[in-house]
């Protein structure tokens, strides 16, 4: 038809065009690379991979983040966890031969891990103009950034740190001096790093939650690497403190009986139970290899559908039922029929079921025994949204003078 253009493409990433703060997710996990000790916001799998790398053996973070975005999520904060004996790779550039070999610049990997040896750096001196030099940075042999002609080390450092691609992988530091760096005949790798993942403890997982600052707002928090009871308690306490929801799960091989026992135990623990939702079983997602699927914890799928519900309707809408029909998840570890699903519901567990040939979340329970007020996790979701938005609205009135004409009270009422 004249004037009509049709384009087709494979969908990758969130289906929703917009998002609301309550729909965001907070992930704790292990990554191939990337920063530590601070949480970074990503709004697509491409952004995640640019900063934290691709699939990382022994970790559920990458496929979980992928599932979150593919199932409708749009905002995710990532806290990467590493061991305490970490090593960050680097390379120091020195001055030209005959000038004393003075250290001029250090290029350091943006986070610990063996991936740093994939980064190579080449200094070309002179550049294409006399009196200049060029720094080239490669990732696995592919050029990701060239500084162009530089006259000073400070200029090169500024260009590297300001470059979107390079700054996700390295940090350049000016060590001072006015000399020019030596020439590299070929690119030279950064030294090997080490994330010390074999020594990651539950305490390190739990301390990573502190990266999710209060200023980031409400949302759902998860640890996709561990279902340890200490981790579950830490997630619940964090959710209660920062007006968030904690999504929990059990082991990949857990039976229905195991899940019900876990749900009843957690519900009886009395630890911020109104802030917790528990999901069963684990789910399958596709990989880059046709016909090969990967089993992952169910919480990323639940978080994605929660995001869709919040974005399309509001915090009062559970991410369950028809709105939760899977678009990326393609299987469940355990088939659950209606009677089994009902028994799981009685044990405070939200079942993931196959219904009408589609995978759906069939529950919206919290772990709270106060069923009059907090039977459904959406009750606490709504409370969280009100508390967070009320606090922000009233922040402008802090230190205002209380006067006899009730002006400040009128302002408070108006904002609320």
Coordinates of C-alpha atoms in Angstrom, one line a residue, residues 1-7:
X1 CA 0.0 0.0 0.0
X2 CA 1.4 3.4 -0.9
X3 CA 2.7 5.4 2.1
X4 CA 2.9 2.3 4.3
X5 CA 6.3 0.8 5.3
X6 CA 6.5 -2.6 7.1
X7 CA 9.6 -3.7 8.8

